[in-house]
């Protein structure tokens, strides 16, 4: 099965307690694609500038990622600069240059139209909706968003939610979206907005999958995947996008979308998120192998395993 | 097997978004004892005032808890008043009256001396150490502490740690104790201070058990128990003490202290912590039954279960 993803392909300059890097290849669609590429055929829709050259293209090619939907435009690619020196769990944004991304009009190559899986990475909900509506035949649609859209672009975001099967967001975003501090009540509120499945990511504490929540204890129980305590978090940028790539990529690799498949997908999401943090930018994902992924999946399994 | 616990038996007045209660029966030793009483024989060492009457005694009696070590003194019992109105994850202390607890000199009844399990709840480390040294024959010693002792009574606390098999603390306390923000590095530092096992509690995200951590990926892997997303957290007071009671009580009920037993104990800890939050004070623990506990254990198991 193939996945089409729309989102940012960017360059990041980051500073963390472990050091700093200038202009790493990054962006939500990049992290997502690399992570998902270990499980399924991935096709990207994005826009880049003249600074996206042969070296960057080679990273996508090495993972057999279809970049036919990456538009090349005169100017510079999206650039983000952030620091984790004060708090490794939350970036302080030092600079955001939208550059060519400011005029991004996603164009879907006709070769992408038979994708059965669609991932709407964190971009303007107006664009997310447009892409969603241009691909009515997809089997499963997942999406991400962020505080900015939840707070200041709520009506457009609510329209996107109606067209999603799965929403993946973090704790703060979920609570902001629902206006509630209780996780279960938050999940119920968000699911009522459209997505059948909700994945709430808890950073170093793992993530919870909510599905078809009824009142009280009826309906499906939530499912929680752990996160692996890491020896050192070098750069947490892109961990959430990598989680989404592992999660959605694994689902796309499955013959049937059973609840068991969703549960394993949650673990693969955690696995890919943990790898992403081990080096700066997408460095670790670029060098990763499938045996390493499966070895870590088994570690995750062991992490919560009762006899 | 029997457990001796030393700690506070107190009255709490709490205010949470769900309402308020005046002078509930509370205190770390009370929460711990009630939670552990479902698994093992519990014996309490504490001090109370004239306000601890027949109604309070009846709560302990109903759970077959030995209160021979609860000293009755003229004056009032330890009183704490707190509010969770601003933050359900962290109490704001409005008032602390040590009362008779100010002069607490733990006295160990001779009938307690054959206890194989000892729990040192969160009290002055000087008293924790004294009790530990008075019971040299115990098989397993666990303890708790809090920010205040870590910050201002560090040398005394370090002496206590040397005599512990298991330390149970929360994230903030662990990081403060180790002076580190990385969970795995923190765990390694704390284990080097004495305890063979370290349980770090993550509130609504569960808890992690660390044991015999070597350098890098050698040594035992950590083990993570989830927490059940609750419909409503009525009063989080005592959740940590109830976790400790479920965890240590379950261990005391086991014929052998295998790693499997520790893993199941982590789940039982989470189960008892989750019940504690469902009503004000110790109300839920007072009304609990063993079948309810085992039913929730199975829910917890299901919560992270892969095929």
Coordinates of C-alpha atoms in Angstrom, one line a residue:
Chain A
X1 CA 0.0 0.0 0.0
X2 CA 1.2 3.5 -0.6
X3 CA 1.0 6.6 1.5
X4 CA 0.8 10.2 0.2
X5 CA 2.0 12.8 2.7
X6 CA 1.6 16.5 2.4
X7 CA 3.7 18.8 4.7
X8 CA 6.9 20.7 5.1
X9 CA 10.3 19.8 3.8
X10 CA 12.6 22.3 5.5
X11 CA 16.0 23.1 7.0
X12 CA 16.4 23.4 10.7
X13 CA 19.1 24.9 12.9
X14 CA 18.9 23.5 16.4
X15 CA 20.7 23.9 19.6
X16 CA 20.3 21.3 22.4
X17 CA 22.3 20.4 25.5
X18 CA 24.1 17.9 23.3
X19 CA 25.4 20.5 20.8
X20 CA 24.2 22.4 17.7
X21 CA 23.6 21.8 14.0
X22 CA 23.1 24.3 11.2
X23 CA 20.6 23.7 8.4
X24 CA 19.8 20.0 8.9
X25 CA 17.4 18.5 6.4
X26 CA 14.1 18.5 8.4
X27 CA 10.4 19.3 8.2
X28 CA 7.4 17.3 9.2
X29 CA 7.0 15.6 5.8
X30 CA 10.7 14.6 5.8
X31 CA 10.6 13.0 9.2
X32 CA 7.3 11.3 8.4
X33 CA 8.4 10.0 5.0
X34 CA 11.7 8.6 6.3
X35 CA 10.0 6.9 9.2
X36 CA 7.2 5.5 7.1
X37 CA 9.5 4.4 4.3
X38 CA 10.6 1.4 6.3
X39 CA 7.1 0.0 6.1
X40 CA 5.4 1.3 2.9
X41 CA 5.8 3.2 -0.4
X42 CA 5.8 6.9 0.5
X43 CA 4.9 9.8 -1.8
X44 CA 5.5 13.4 -0.8
X45 CA 3.8 16.7 -1.6
X46 CA 5.8 19.7 -0.6
X47 CA 7.5 22.8 -1.9
X48 CA 11.3 23.5 -1.7
X49 CA 13.6 26.3 -2.8
X50 CA 17.0 26.4 -4.6
X51 CA 18.8 25.3 -1.5
X52 CA 17.2 21.8 -1.8
X53 CA 19.9 20.2 -3.9
X54 CA 21.3 16.8 -5.0
X55 CA 22.3 15.9 -1.4
X56 CA 18.8 16.4 -0.1
X57 CA 17.2 14.6 -3.0
X58 CA 19.6 11.6 -2.4
X59 CA 18.2 11.2 1.1
X60 CA 14.7 10.6 -0.3
X61 CA 16.0 8.5 -3.1
X62 CA 17.9 6.2 -0.7
X63 CA 14.6 5.4 1.0
X64 CA 12.7 4.9 -2.3
X65 CA 10.4 7.9 -1.5
X66 CA 8.5 9.3 -4.5
X67 CA 9.3 13.0 -4.7
X68 CA 7.4 13.7 -7.9
X69 CA 5.1 15.9 -5.8
X70 CA 7.9 18.1 -4.4
X71 CA 7.6 21.4 -6.2
X72 CA 10.9 23.3 -6.8
X73 CA 10.5 27.1 -6.7
X74 CA 12.9 30.0 -6.9
X75 CA 13.8 31.2 -3.4
X76 CA 14.7 29.4 -0.2
X77 CA 13.1 26.5 1.6
X78 CA 11.2 26.8 4.8
X79 CA 13.7 27.5 7.6
X80 CA 13.3 27.0 11.4
X81 CA 15.7 27.8 14.1
X82 CA 15.0 26.6 17.7
X83 CA 16.7 25.9 21.0
X84 CA 16.1 23.2 23.6
X85 CA 18.7 24.5 26.0
X86 CA 16.2 25.5 28.6
X87 CA 13.7 22.6 28.2
X88 CA 14.4 19.4 26.2
X89 CA 10.6 18.8 26.1
X90 CA 9.7 22.0 24.4
X91 CA 11.5 24.0 21.7
X92 CA 12.0 27.7 22.0
X93 CA 11.5 29.1 18.4
X94 CA 14.3 31.6 17.6
X95 CA 13.3 32.1 14.0
X96 CA 10.8 30.9 11.4
X97 CA 11.3 31.9 7.7
X98 CA 8.4 30.5 5.7
X99 CA 10.2 31.5 2.4
X100 CA 8.8 29.5 -0.5
X101 CA 6.4 27.8 1.9
X102 CA 4.4 31.0 2.2
X103 CA 2.9 30.5 -1.2
X104 CA 2.5 26.7 -1.0
X105 CA -0.3 25.4 -3.2
X106 CA -0.2 21.6 -2.9
X107 CA -0.4 20.0 -6.3
X108 CA -1.2 16.3 -6.4
X109 CA 0.6 14.4 -9.2
X110 CA -1.8 12.0 -11.0
X111 CA 0.5 9.2 -10.1
X112 CA -0.3 9.7 -6.4
X113 CA -4.1 9.4 -6.9
X114 CA -4.2 5.7 -6.2
X115 CA -2.6 6.0 -2.7
X116 CA -4.8 4.3 -0.2
X117 CA -3.3 6.1 2.7
X118 CA -3.1 9.9 3.2
X119 CA -1.2 11.8 5.9
X120 CA -1.9 15.5 6.4
X121 CA 1.2 16.7 8.3
X122 CA 1.0 19.9 10.4
X123 CA 0.3 22.7 7.9
X124 CA -2.5 25.3 7.4
X125 CA -5.8 23.4 7.8
X126 CA -7.2 25.1 4.7
X127 CA -4.4 23.3 2.7
X128 CA -5.0 20.1 4.6
X129 CA -8.7 20.2 3.7
X130 CA -8.0 20.9 0.0
X131 CA -5.6 17.9 -0.3
X132 CA -8.1 15.7 1.6
X133 CA -10.9 16.7 -0.8
X134 CA -8.7 16.1 -3.8
X135 CA -8.2 12.5 -2.8
X136 CA -11.7 11.2 -2.1
X137 CA -10.8 7.6 -2.8
X138 CA -8.3 7.1 0.1
X139 CA -9.0 4.3 2.5
X140 CA -7.5 5.9 5.7
X141 CA -6.7 9.5 6.4
X142 CA -4.6 10.7 9.4
X143 CA -3.5 14.1 10.3
X144 CA -1.6 16.3 12.7
X145 CA -1.9 19.9 13.8
X146 CA -0.4 22.3 16.3
X147 CA -1.4 24.9 18.9
X148 CA -1.3 27.8 16.5
X149 CA -4.0 26.3 14.3
X150 CA -6.1 25.2 17.3
X151 CA -6.1 28.6 18.8
X152 CA -6.3 31.0 15.8
X153 CA -7.7 28.9 13.0
X154 CA -10.3 26.8 14.8
X155 CA -13.1 26.8 12.3
X156 CA -10.9 25.7 9.4
X157 CA -9.3 23.0 11.7
X158 CA -12.8 21.7 12.7
X159 CA -13.5 21.2 9.0
X160 CA -10.4 19.1 8.6
X161 CA -11.2 17.0 11.7
X162 CA -14.5 15.9 10.0
X163 CA -12.5 14.3 7.2
X164 CA -10.0 12.5 9.4
X165 CA -10.0 8.9 10.4
X166 CA -7.1 9.4 12.8
X167 CA -5.8 12.5 14.6
X168 CA -2.3 12.4 16.1
X169 CA -1.6 15.3 18.6
X170 CA 0.2 15.8 21.8
X171 CA -1.2 16.3 25.3
X172 CA -1.1 20.1 25.3
X173 CA -2.7 20.2 21.9
X174 CA -5.4 17.7 22.8
X175 CA -6.3 19.6 26.0
X176 CA -6.3 22.9 24.1
X177 CA -8.6 21.5 21.4
X178 CA -11.1 20.0 23.9
X179 CA -10.8 22.8 26.6
X180 CA -10.4 20.1 29.2
X181 CA -7.7 18.7 31.4
X182 CA -8.9 15.2 31.8
X183 CA -7.4 12.9 29.2
X184 CA -10.4 10.6 28.8
X185 CA -12.9 13.4 28.6
X186 CA -10.6 15.2 26.2
X187 CA -10.5 12.1 24.0
X188 CA -14.2 11.8 23.9
X189 CA -14.7 15.4 23.0
X190 CA -12.1 15.2 20.2
X191 CA -13.5 12.0 18.8
X192 CA -16.9 13.6 18.7
X193 CA -15.4 16.2 16.3
X194 CA -14.7 13.7 13.6
X195 CA -11.7 11.3 13.9
X196 CA -12.6 7.7 14.8
X197 CA -9.2 7.2 16.3
X198 CA -7.2 9.6 18.4
X199 CA -3.6 9.2 19.3
X200 CA -2.4 11.5 22.1
X201 CA 1.4 11.6 22.4
X202 CA 2.9 12.0 25.9
X203 CA 6.5 12.6 24.8
X204 CA 8.9 10.5 27.0
X205 CA 5.9 8.8 28.6
X206 CA 4.6 7.2 25.5
X207 CA 1.2 7.6 23.7
X208 CA -2.4 6.6 24.1
X209 CA -4.8 5.4 21.4
X210 CA -8.5 6.2 21.9
X211 CA -11.1 4.6 19.7
X212 CA -14.9 4.6 19.8
X213 CA -15.2 5.8 23.4
X214 CA -18.6 5.3 24.8
X215 CA -20.0 6.9 28.0
X216 CA -18.4 5.6 31.2
X217 CA -16.6 2.3 30.8
X218 CA -18.6 1.1 27.8
X219 CA -16.9 1.2 24.4
X220 CA -13.3 0.4 23.6
X221 CA -10.7 0.7 26.3
X222 CA -7.8 3.0 25.5
X223 CA -4.5 1.5 24.6
X224 CA -1.2 2.8 25.8
X225 CA 2.2 2.3 24.2
X226 CA 5.3 3.1 26.3
X227 CA 8.3 5.2 25.3
X228 CA 11.7 3.7 25.8
X229 CA 13.8 5.6 28.4
X230 CA 16.7 6.8 26.3
X231 CA 20.3 7.1 27.4
X232 CA 20.5 10.6 25.9
X233 CA 18.0 12.7 23.9
X234 CA 20.2 14.5 21.4
X235 CA 17.5 16.3 19.5
X236 CA 13.8 15.8 20.1
X237 CA 12.8 17.7 16.9
X238 CA 10.6 15.6 14.6
X239 CA 9.9 12.8 17.2
X240 CA 6.2 13.3 16.8
X241 CA 6.4 13.3 13.0
X242 CA 8.5 10.1 13.2
X243 CA 6.0 8.6 15.5
X244 CA 3.3 9.3 13.0
X245 CA 5.5 7.8 10.2
X246 CA 6.1 4.6 12.1
X247 CA 2.4 4.4 13.2
X248 CA 0.9 5.1 9.8
X249 CA 3.5 3.3 7.8
X250 CA 3.0 0.1 9.8
X251 CA -0.8 0.4 9.3
X252 CA -0.2 0.7 5.6
X253 CA 1.8 -2.5 5.6
X254 CA -1.0 -4.5 7.1
X255 CA -3.4 -6.7 5.1
X256 CA -6.2 -5.8 7.6
X257 CA -6.7 -2.8 9.9
X258 CA -7.6 -4.8 13.0
X259 CA -7.4 -3.3 16.5
X260 CA -4.4 -5.6 16.9
X261 CA -2.7 -3.8 14.0
X262 CA -3.5 -0.4 15.5
X263 CA -1.9 -1.6 18.8
X264 CA 1.3 -2.8 17.1
X265 CA 1.3 0.4 15.1
X266 CA 1.4 2.4 18.3
X267 CA 4.5 0.5 19.4
X268 CA 6.2 1.1 16.0
X269 CA 5.3 4.8 16.3
X270 CA 7.1 4.9 19.6
X271 CA 10.1 3.0 18.2
X272 CA 10.5 5.5 15.3
X273 CA 10.0 8.5 17.7
X274 CA 12.7 7.1 19.9
X275 CA 15.2 6.7 17.1
X276 CA 14.6 10.2 15.8
X277 CA 15.8 11.7 19.1
X278 CA 19.1 9.8 19.1
X279 CA 20.8 12.1 16.6
X280 CA 20.4 15.7 15.2
X281 CA 17.7 16.3 12.6
X282 CA 16.9 13.2 10.5
X283 CA 20.4 11.8 10.8
X284 CA 19.4 8.7 12.7
X285 CA 16.4 7.9 10.5
X286 CA 18.7 8.3 7.4
X287 CA 21.0 5.6 8.8
X288 CA 18.5 3.2 10.2
X289 CA 17.9 -0.4 9.1
X290 CA 14.8 -2.6 9.4
X291 CA 16.4 -5.1 11.7
X292 CA 17.3 -2.3 14.2
X293 CA 13.6 -1.3 14.1
X294 CA 12.4 -4.8 14.8
X295 CA 15.0 -5.2 17.6
X296 CA 13.7 -2.1 19.3
X297 CA 10.1 -3.1 18.8
X298 CA 10.9 -6.2 20.8
X299 CA 12.6 -4.0 23.5
X300 CA 9.4 -1.9 23.7
X301 CA 7.3 -5.1 23.9
X302 CA 9.5 -6.3 26.8
X303 CA 9.2 -3.0 28.5
X304 CA 5.6 -3.6 29.5
X305 CA 5.4 -7.3 29.2
X306 CA 3.8 -9.4 32.0
X307 CA 4.2 -13.2 32.1
Chain B
X1 CA 4.1 -12.2 55.1
X2 CA 3.6 -9.0 57.1
X3 CA 4.6 -5.5 56.4
X4 CA 5.4 -2.9 59.0
X5 CA 4.9 0.7 57.9
X6 CA 6.0 3.9 59.6
X7 CA 4.5 7.2 58.6
X8 CA 1.8 9.7 59.1
X9 CA -1.8 9.1 60.1
X10 CA -3.5 12.4 59.6
X11 CA -6.5 14.5 58.7
X12 CA -6.7 16.3 55.4
X13 CA -8.9 19.1 54.2
X14 CA -8.8 19.2 50.4
X15 CA -10.4 21.2 47.7
X16 CA -10.4 20.0 44.1
X17 CA -12.4 20.9 40.9
X18 CA -14.8 18.1 42.0
X19 CA -15.6 19.7 45.4
X20 CA -14.2 19.8 48.9
X21 CA -13.9 17.7 52.1
X22 CA -13.1 18.7 55.6
X23 CA -10.8 16.6 57.8
X24 CA -10.8 13.3 55.9
X25 CA -8.9 10.4 57.4
X26 CA -5.6 10.5 55.5
X27 CA -1.8 10.5 55.9
X28 CA 0.8 8.4 54.0
X29 CA 0.7 5.5 56.4
X30 CA -3.1 5.4 56.2
X31 CA -3.2 5.3 52.4
X32 CA -0.3 2.8 52.3
X33 CA -1.9 0.5 54.9
X34 CA -5.3 0.4 53.3
X35 CA -3.9 -0.3 49.9
X36 CA -1.5 -3.0 51.1
X37 CA -4.1 -4.6 53.4
X38 CA -5.7 -6.3 50.3
X39 CA -2.5 -8.3 49.8
X40 CA -0.8 -8.8 53.2
X41 CA -1.0 -8.3 56.9
X42 CA -0.1 -4.7 57.7
X43 CA 1.2 -3.2 61.0
X44 CA 1.4 0.6 61.5
X45 CA 3.7 2.8 63.5
X46 CA 2.4 6.3 63.8
X47 CA 1.2 8.9 66.3
X48 CA -2.3 10.4 66.6
X49 CA -4.0 12.9 68.9
X50 CA -7.4 12.9 70.7
X51 CA -9.2 13.6 67.4
X52 CA -8.4 10.0 66.3
X53 CA -11.5 8.2 67.6
X54 CA -13.5 5.1 67.3
X55 CA -14.6 5.9 63.7
X56 CA -11.0 6.2 62.5
X57 CA -10.0 3.1 64.4
X58 CA -12.8 1.2 62.8
X59 CA -11.4 1.9 59.3
X60 CA -8.1 0.2 60.2
X61 CA -9.9 -2.6 62.0
X62 CA -12.2 -3.3 59.0
X63 CA -9.0 -4.0 57.0
X64 CA -7.4 -6.2 59.7
X65 CA -4.6 -3.7 60.1
X66 CA -2.5 -4.0 63.3
X67 CA -2.6 -0.6 65.0
X68 CA -0.7 -1.6 68.1
X69 CA 2.1 0.7 67.0
X70 CA -0.1 3.8 66.7
X71 CA 0.7 5.9 69.7
X72 CA -2.1 8.0 71.2
X73 CA -1.0 11.4 72.6
X74 CA -2.8 14.4 74.1
X75 CA -3.3 17.0 71.4
X76 CA -4.4 17.0 67.8
X77 CA -3.3 14.7 64.9
X78 CA -1.2 15.9 62.0
X79 CA -3.4 18.2 59.8
X80 CA -2.9 19.2 56.2
X81 CA -4.9 21.5 54.0
X82 CA -4.4 21.7 50.3
X83 CA -6.0 22.8 47.0
X84 CA -5.9 21.3 43.6
X85 CA -8.0 24.0 42.0
X86 CA -5.2 25.4 39.9
X87 CA -3.4 22.1 39.1
X88 CA -4.8 18.6 39.5
X89 CA -1.3 17.2 39.3
X90 CA 0.2 19.2 42.1
X91 CA -1.3 20.3 45.4
X92 CA -0.9 23.8 46.7
X93 CA -0.4 23.5 50.5
X94 CA -2.6 26.0 52.4
X95 CA -1.8 24.8 55.9
X96 CA 0.3 22.2 57.6
X97 CA -0.1 21.6 61.4
X98 CA 2.3 19.0 62.6
X99 CA 0.6 18.9 66.0
X100 CA 1.5 15.7 67.9
X101 CA 3.6 14.6 64.9
X102 CA 6.2 17.3 65.8
X103 CA 7.4 15.1 68.7
X104 CA 7.0 11.8 66.9
X105 CA 9.4 9.1 68.3
X106 CA 8.6 5.9 66.5
X107 CA 8.3 3.0 68.9
X108 CA 8.3 -0.5 67.5
X109 CA 6.0 -3.0 69.3
X110 CA 7.8 -6.3 70.0
X111 CA 5.0 -8.0 68.1
X112 CA 6.1 -6.2 64.9
X113 CA 9.7 -7.4 65.0
X114 CA 9.1 -10.5 62.9
X115 CA 7.8 -8.5 60.0
X116 CA 9.7 -9.4 56.8
X117 CA 8.7 -6.3 54.9
X118 CA 9.3 -2.7 56.0
X119 CA 8.0 0.5 54.4
X120 CA 9.4 3.8 55.4
X121 CA 6.7 6.3 54.3
X122 CA 7.7 10.0 53.7
X123 CA 8.8 11.3 57.1
X124 CA 12.0 12.8 58.5
X125 CA 14.9 10.6 57.2
X126 CA 16.4 10.6 60.7
X127 CA 13.3 8.7 61.9
X128 CA 13.3 6.5 58.8
X129 CA 16.8 5.5 59.5
X130 CA 16.1 4.9 63.2
X131 CA 13.2 2.5 62.3
X132 CA 15.3 0.8 59.7
X133 CA 18.1 0.1 62.1
X134 CA 15.7 -1.2 64.8
X135 CA 14.5 -3.8 62.4
X136 CA 17.7 -5.4 61.0
X137 CA 16.0 -8.8 60.3
X138 CA 13.6 -7.6 57.6
X139 CA 13.9 -9.2 54.2
X140 CA 12.9 -6.2 52.0
X141 CA 12.9 -2.5 52.8
X142 CA 11.2 0.2 50.7
X143 CA 10.8 3.9 51.2
X144 CA 9.5 7.1 50.0
X145 CA 10.6 10.7 50.4
X146 CA 9.8 14.2 49.2
X147 CA 11.4 17.4 47.8
X148 CA 11.7 19.0 51.2
X149 CA 14.0 16.2 52.5
X150 CA 15.9 16.0 49.2
X151 CA 16.7 19.7 49.2
X152 CA 17.2 20.5 52.9
X153 CA 18.1 17.2 54.6
X154 CA 20.3 15.6 52.0
X155 CA 23.0 14.0 54.2
X156 CA 20.4 12.3 56.4
X157 CA 18.4 11.1 53.4
X158 CA 21.6 9.7 51.7
X159 CA 22.1 7.6 54.9
X160 CA 18.5 6.2 54.5
X161 CA 19.1 5.4 50.9
X162 CA 22.0 3.1 51.8
X163 CA 19.6 0.9 53.8
X164 CA 16.8 0.7 51.2
X165 CA 16.2 -2.1 48.7
X166 CA 13.5 -0.1 46.9
X167 CA 13.0 3.6 46.6
X168 CA 9.7 4.9 45.3
X169 CA 9.6 8.6 44.2
X170 CA 8.1 10.7 41.5
X171 CA 9.7 12.3 38.5
X172 CA 10.4 15.7 40.0
X173 CA 11.9 14.1 43.2
X174 CA 14.1 11.7 41.2
X175 CA 15.4 14.5 39.0
X176 CA 16.1 16.7 42.0
X177 CA 17.8 13.9 43.8
X178 CA 20.1 13.1 40.8
X179 CA 20.5 16.7 39.6
X180 CA 19.7 15.4 36.1
X181 CA 16.8 15.6 33.6
X182 CA 17.4 12.4 31.7
X183 CA 15.3 9.6 33.3
X184 CA 17.8 6.8 32.6
X185 CA 20.8 8.7 33.8
X186 CA 18.8 9.8 36.9
X187 CA 17.9 6.2 37.6
X188 CA 21.5 5.1 37.4
X189 CA 22.6 7.9 39.7
X190 CA 19.9 7.1 42.3
X191 CA 20.6 3.3 42.2
X192 CA 24.3 4.1 42.8
X193 CA 23.2 5.7 46.1
X194 CA 21.9 2.5 47.6
X195 CA 18.5 1.1 46.5
X196 CA 18.7 -2.0 44.2
X197 CA 15.3 -1.1 42.7
X198 CA 14.0 2.3 41.9
X199 CA 10.4 3.1 41.0
X200 CA 9.8 6.4 39.4
X201 CA 6.1 7.5 39.4
X202 CA 4.9 9.6 36.4
X203 CA 1.4 10.4 37.8
X204 CA -1.2 9.9 35.1
X205 CA 1.4 8.4 32.7
X206 CA 2.3 5.4 34.9
X207 CA 5.5 4.4 36.5
X208 CA 8.9 2.9 35.6
X209 CA 10.9 0.3 37.5
X210 CA 14.6 0.4 37.2
X211 CA 16.8 -2.4 38.4
X212 CA 20.5 -3.1 38.3
X213 CA 21.2 -0.7 35.5
X214 CA 24.5 -1.2 33.8
X215 CA 26.3 1.2 31.5
X216 CA 24.7 1.6 28.1
X217 CA 22.2 -1.1 27.2
X218 CA 23.8 -3.7 29.4
X219 CA 22.0 -4.7 32.6
X220 CA 18.3 -5.1 33.1
X221 CA 15.9 -3.1 30.9
X222 CA 13.5 -0.8 32.7
X223 CA 9.9 -1.9 33.0
X224 CA 7.0 0.5 32.5
X225 CA 3.5 0.1 34.0
X226 CA 0.8 2.3 32.5
X227 CA -1.8 4.3 34.4
X228 CA -5.4 3.9 33.5
X229 CA -6.9 7.1 32.0
X230 CA -9.7 7.9 34.6
X231 CA -13.1 9.3 33.8
X232 CA -12.6 11.8 36.6
X233 CA -9.8 12.4 39.1
X234 CA -11.8 13.5 42.2
X235 CA -8.8 13.8 44.6
X236 CA -5.2 12.8 43.7
X237 CA -4.0 13.0 47.3
X238 CA -2.5 9.7 48.4
X239 CA -2.2 8.2 44.9
X240 CA 1.5 7.7 45.4
X241 CA 1.2 6.2 48.8
X242 CA -1.6 3.9 47.5
X243 CA 0.7 2.9 44.6
X244 CA 3.4 2.0 47.2
X245 CA 0.8 0.0 49.2
X246 CA -0.3 -2.0 46.2
X247 CA 3.2 -2.5 44.9
X248 CA 4.8 -3.5 48.2
X249 CA 1.7 -5.4 49.4
X250 CA 1.7 -7.5 46.3
X251 CA 5.4 -8.3 46.7
X252 CA 4.8 -9.3 50.3
X253 CA 2.1 -11.8 49.1
X254 CA 4.5 -13.5 46.7
X255 CA 6.3 -16.8 47.6
X256 CA 9.4 -15.6 45.6
X257 CA 10.6 -12.1 44.7
X258 CA 11.2 -12.8 41.0
X259 CA 11.4 -10.0 38.4
X260 CA 8.0 -11.2 37.2
X261 CA 6.6 -10.5 40.7
X262 CA 8.1 -7.0 40.6
X263 CA 6.5 -6.4 37.2
X264 CA 3.1 -7.5 38.4
X265 CA 3.6 -5.5 41.6
X266 CA 4.1 -2.4 39.4
X267 CA 0.7 -3.0 37.8
X268 CA -1.0 -3.5 41.2
X269 CA 0.6 -0.3 42.3
X270 CA -1.0 1.5 39.4
X271 CA -4.3 -0.2 40.1
X272 CA -4.3 1.0 43.8
X273 CA -3.2 4.5 42.8
X274 CA -6.0 4.8 40.3
X275 CA -8.6 3.7 42.8
X276 CA -7.3 6.3 45.4
X277 CA -8.1 9.1 43.0
X278 CA -11.7 8.2 42.4
X279 CA -13.1 9.6 45.7
X280 CA -12.0 12.1 48.3
X281 CA -9.4 11.0 50.9
X282 CA -9.3 7.3 51.6
X283 CA -13.0 6.8 50.8
X284 CA -12.5 4.6 47.8
X285 CA -9.9 2.4 49.4
X286 CA -12.1 2.0 52.4
X287 CA -14.9 0.6 50.2
X288 CA -12.8 -1.4 47.8
X289 CA -13.0 -5.2 47.3
X290 CA -10.4 -7.7 46.1
X291 CA -12.5 -8.7 43.0
X292 CA -12.6 -5.0 41.9
X293 CA -8.8 -4.9 42.3
X294 CA -8.3 -8.0 40.1
X295 CA -10.8 -6.7 37.5
X296 CA -8.8 -3.5 37.2
X297 CA -5.5 -5.4 37.1
X298 CA -6.9 -7.1 34.0
X299 CA -7.9 -3.7 32.5
X300 CA -4.4 -2.5 33.1
X301 CA -3.0 -5.6 31.5
X302 CA -5.3 -5.1 28.5
X303 CA -4.2 -1.5 28.3
X304 CA -0.7 -2.4 27.0
X305 CA -1.3 -5.8 25.7
X306 CA -0.1 -6.9 22.2
X307 CA -1.2 -10.1 20.7

